[in-house]
CSV table of C-alpha atoms in Angstrom, one decimal:
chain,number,residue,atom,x,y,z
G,17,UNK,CA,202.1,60.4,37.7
G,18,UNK,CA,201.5,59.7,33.8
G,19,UNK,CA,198.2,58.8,32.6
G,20,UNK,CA,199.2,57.1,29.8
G,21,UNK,CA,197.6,54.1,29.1
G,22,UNK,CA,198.4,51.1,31.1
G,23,UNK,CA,200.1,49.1,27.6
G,24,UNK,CA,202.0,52.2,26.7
G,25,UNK,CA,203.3,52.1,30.1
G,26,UNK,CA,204.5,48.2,30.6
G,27,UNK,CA,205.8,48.9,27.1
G,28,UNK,CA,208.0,51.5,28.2
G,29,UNK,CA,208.8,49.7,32.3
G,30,UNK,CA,209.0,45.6,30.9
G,31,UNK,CA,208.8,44.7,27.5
G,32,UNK,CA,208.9,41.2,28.1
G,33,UNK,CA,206.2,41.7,29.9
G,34,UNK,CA,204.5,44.1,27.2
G,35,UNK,CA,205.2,41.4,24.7
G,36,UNK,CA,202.7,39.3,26.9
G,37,UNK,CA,199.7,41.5,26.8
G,38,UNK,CA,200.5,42.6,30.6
G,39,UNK,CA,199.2,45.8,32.0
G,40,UNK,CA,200.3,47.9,35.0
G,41,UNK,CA,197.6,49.7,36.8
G,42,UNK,CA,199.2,50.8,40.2
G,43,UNK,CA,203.3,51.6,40.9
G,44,UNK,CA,204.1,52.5,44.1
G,45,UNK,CA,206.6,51.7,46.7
G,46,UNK,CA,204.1,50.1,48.4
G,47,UNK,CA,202.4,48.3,45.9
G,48,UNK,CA,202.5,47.2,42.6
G,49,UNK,CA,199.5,46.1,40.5
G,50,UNK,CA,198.9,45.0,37.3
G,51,UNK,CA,196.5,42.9,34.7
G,52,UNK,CA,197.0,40.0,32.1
G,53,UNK,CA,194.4,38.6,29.3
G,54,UNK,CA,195.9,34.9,29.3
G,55,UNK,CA,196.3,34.2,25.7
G,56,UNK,CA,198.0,31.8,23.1
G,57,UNK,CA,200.8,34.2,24.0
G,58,UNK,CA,201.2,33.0,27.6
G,59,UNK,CA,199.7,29.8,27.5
G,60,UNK,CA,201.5,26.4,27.8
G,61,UNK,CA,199.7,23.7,25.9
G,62,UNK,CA,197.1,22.4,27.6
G,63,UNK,CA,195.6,26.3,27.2
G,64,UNK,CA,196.5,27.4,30.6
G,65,UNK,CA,198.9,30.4,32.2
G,66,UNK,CA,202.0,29.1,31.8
G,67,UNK,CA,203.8,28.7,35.4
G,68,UNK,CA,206.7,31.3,33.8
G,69,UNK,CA,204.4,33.9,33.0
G,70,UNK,CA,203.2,34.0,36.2
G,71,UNK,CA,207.0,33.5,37.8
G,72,UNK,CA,208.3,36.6,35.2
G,73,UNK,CA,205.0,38.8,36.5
G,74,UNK,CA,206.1,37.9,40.3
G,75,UNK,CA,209.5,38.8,39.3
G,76,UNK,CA,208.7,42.1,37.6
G,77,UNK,CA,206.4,42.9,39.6
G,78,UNK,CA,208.3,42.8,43.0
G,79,UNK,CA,211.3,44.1,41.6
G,80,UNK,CA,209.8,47.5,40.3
G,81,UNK,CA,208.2,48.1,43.9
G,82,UNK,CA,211.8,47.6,45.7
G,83,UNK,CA,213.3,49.6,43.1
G,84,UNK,CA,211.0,52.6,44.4
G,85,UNK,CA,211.0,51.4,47.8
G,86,UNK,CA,215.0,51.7,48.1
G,87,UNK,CA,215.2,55.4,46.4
G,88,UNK,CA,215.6,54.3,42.6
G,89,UNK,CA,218.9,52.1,43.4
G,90,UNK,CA,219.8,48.5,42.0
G,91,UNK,CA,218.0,45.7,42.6
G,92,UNK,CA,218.7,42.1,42.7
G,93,UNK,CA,216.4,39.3,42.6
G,94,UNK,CA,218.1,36.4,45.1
G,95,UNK,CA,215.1,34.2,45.5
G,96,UNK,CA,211.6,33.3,43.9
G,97,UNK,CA,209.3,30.8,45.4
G,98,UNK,CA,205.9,30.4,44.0
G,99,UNK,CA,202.9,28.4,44.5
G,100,UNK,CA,200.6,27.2,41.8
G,101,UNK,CA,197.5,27.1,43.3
G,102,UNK,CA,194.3,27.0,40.4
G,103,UNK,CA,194.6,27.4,36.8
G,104,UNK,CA,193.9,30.2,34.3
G,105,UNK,CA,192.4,28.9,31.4
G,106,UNK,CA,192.8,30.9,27.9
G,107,UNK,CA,190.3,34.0,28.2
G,108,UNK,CA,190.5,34.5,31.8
G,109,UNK,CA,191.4,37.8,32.9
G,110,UNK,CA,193.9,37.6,36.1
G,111,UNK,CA,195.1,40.4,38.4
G,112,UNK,CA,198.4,40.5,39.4
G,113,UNK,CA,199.5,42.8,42.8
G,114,UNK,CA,202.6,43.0,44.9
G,115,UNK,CA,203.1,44.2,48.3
G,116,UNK,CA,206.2,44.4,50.4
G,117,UNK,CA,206.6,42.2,53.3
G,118,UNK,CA,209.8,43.5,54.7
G,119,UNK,CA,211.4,46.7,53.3
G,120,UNK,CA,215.0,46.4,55.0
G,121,UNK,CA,217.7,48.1,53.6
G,122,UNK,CA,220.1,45.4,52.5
G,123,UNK,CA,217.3,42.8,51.8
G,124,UNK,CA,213.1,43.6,50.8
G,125,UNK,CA,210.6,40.3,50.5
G,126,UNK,CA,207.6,40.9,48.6
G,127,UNK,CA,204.3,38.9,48.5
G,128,UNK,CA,202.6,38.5,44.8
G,129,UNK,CA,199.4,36.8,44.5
G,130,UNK,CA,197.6,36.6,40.8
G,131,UNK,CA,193.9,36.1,41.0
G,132,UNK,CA,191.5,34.9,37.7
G,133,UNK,CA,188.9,37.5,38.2
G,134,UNK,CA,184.9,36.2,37.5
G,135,UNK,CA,184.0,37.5,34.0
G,136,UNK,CA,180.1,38.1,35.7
G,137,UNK,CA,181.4,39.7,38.7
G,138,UNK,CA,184.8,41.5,39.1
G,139,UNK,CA,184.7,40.8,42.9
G,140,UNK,CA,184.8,37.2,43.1
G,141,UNK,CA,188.0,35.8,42.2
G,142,UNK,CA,190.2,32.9,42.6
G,143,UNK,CA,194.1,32.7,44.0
G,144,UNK,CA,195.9,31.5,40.8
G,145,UNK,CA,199.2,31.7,42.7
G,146,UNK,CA,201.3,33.2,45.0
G,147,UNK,CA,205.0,34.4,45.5
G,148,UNK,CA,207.7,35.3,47.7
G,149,UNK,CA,210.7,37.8,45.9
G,150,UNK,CA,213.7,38.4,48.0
G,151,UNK,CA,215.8,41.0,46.5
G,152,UNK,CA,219.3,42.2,47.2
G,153,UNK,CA,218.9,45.9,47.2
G,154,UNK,CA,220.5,49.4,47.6
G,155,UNK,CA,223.4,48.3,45.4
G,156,UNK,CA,224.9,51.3,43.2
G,157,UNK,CA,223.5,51.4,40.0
G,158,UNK,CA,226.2,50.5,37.2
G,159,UNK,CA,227.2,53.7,34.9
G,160,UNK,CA,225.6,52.2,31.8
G,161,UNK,CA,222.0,51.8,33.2
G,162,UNK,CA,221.8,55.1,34.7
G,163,UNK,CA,218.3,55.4,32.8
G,164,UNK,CA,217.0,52.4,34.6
G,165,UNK,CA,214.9,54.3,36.6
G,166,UNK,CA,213.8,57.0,34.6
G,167,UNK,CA,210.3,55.7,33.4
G,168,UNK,CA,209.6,54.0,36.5
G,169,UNK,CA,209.6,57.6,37.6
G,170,UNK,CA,207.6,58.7,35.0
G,171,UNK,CA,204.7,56.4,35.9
G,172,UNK,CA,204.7,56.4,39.9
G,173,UNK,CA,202.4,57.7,42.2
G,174,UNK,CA,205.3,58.2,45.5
């Protein structure tokens, strides 16, 4: 695995996300983890995560774990259902992390919860929301994104 640094990685995985200020931490088939300063960037107006940043890192998130988990083949995202549970005011640091709930071979659900992490003590924190991604997988991946893959390889730990 690549010990770049965790910007220089989302850079080269999700530039959306990248664009965001998001970091990935932890890429595995079994787990995906990652970390986002909220900012004006991902704020709505009131100055709080905006409910699509934290539906794009759910997203993202799940899909890069079932694109390891099904051998590096196309991925589909076929439904996202979220749960805004607190907020995440501008400043707060929140941690995103997926895990797999069912790793089938036509069909993989994934869990995501984002957590706000406490500022004075990184082991309290609070459930800012949480996902379900079901994702059509183990499709052929088309000729022109061959590469799709590629840095995802780069930057596992399988």
């Amino acid at each position: 695995m690549d010990q770049s640094s965790g910007s220089d990685k989302t850079a080269a995985l999700d530039f959306p996300l990248h664009a965001l200020g998001f970091e990935f931490l932890e890429l595995s088939p079994n787990k995906v983890t990652g970390r986002i300063q909220v900012t004006n960037k991902c704020c709505q107006p009131f100055k709080v995560l905006h409910g699509g940043v934290s539906a794009l890192i759910a997203e993202s998130l799940a899909s890069a774990g079932a694109h390891m988990a099904s051998g590096y083949r196309r991925v589909a995202g076929i439904n996202l259902s979220i749960n805004h549970l607190k907020r995440a005011d501008l400043g707060d640091l929140v941690h995103a992390e997926a895990t797999p709930l069912n790793l089938g071979r036509t069909i993989q659900v994934w869990e995501v919860r984002l957590w706000k992490i406490d500022p004075s003590n990184s082991e309290s924190k609070s459930l800012v929301s949480s996902s379900r991604v079901t994702l059509l997988c183990n499709m052929p991946v088309p000729e022109h994104a061959k590469e799709a893959g590629k840095n995802l390889k780069k930057y596992a730990k399988l």
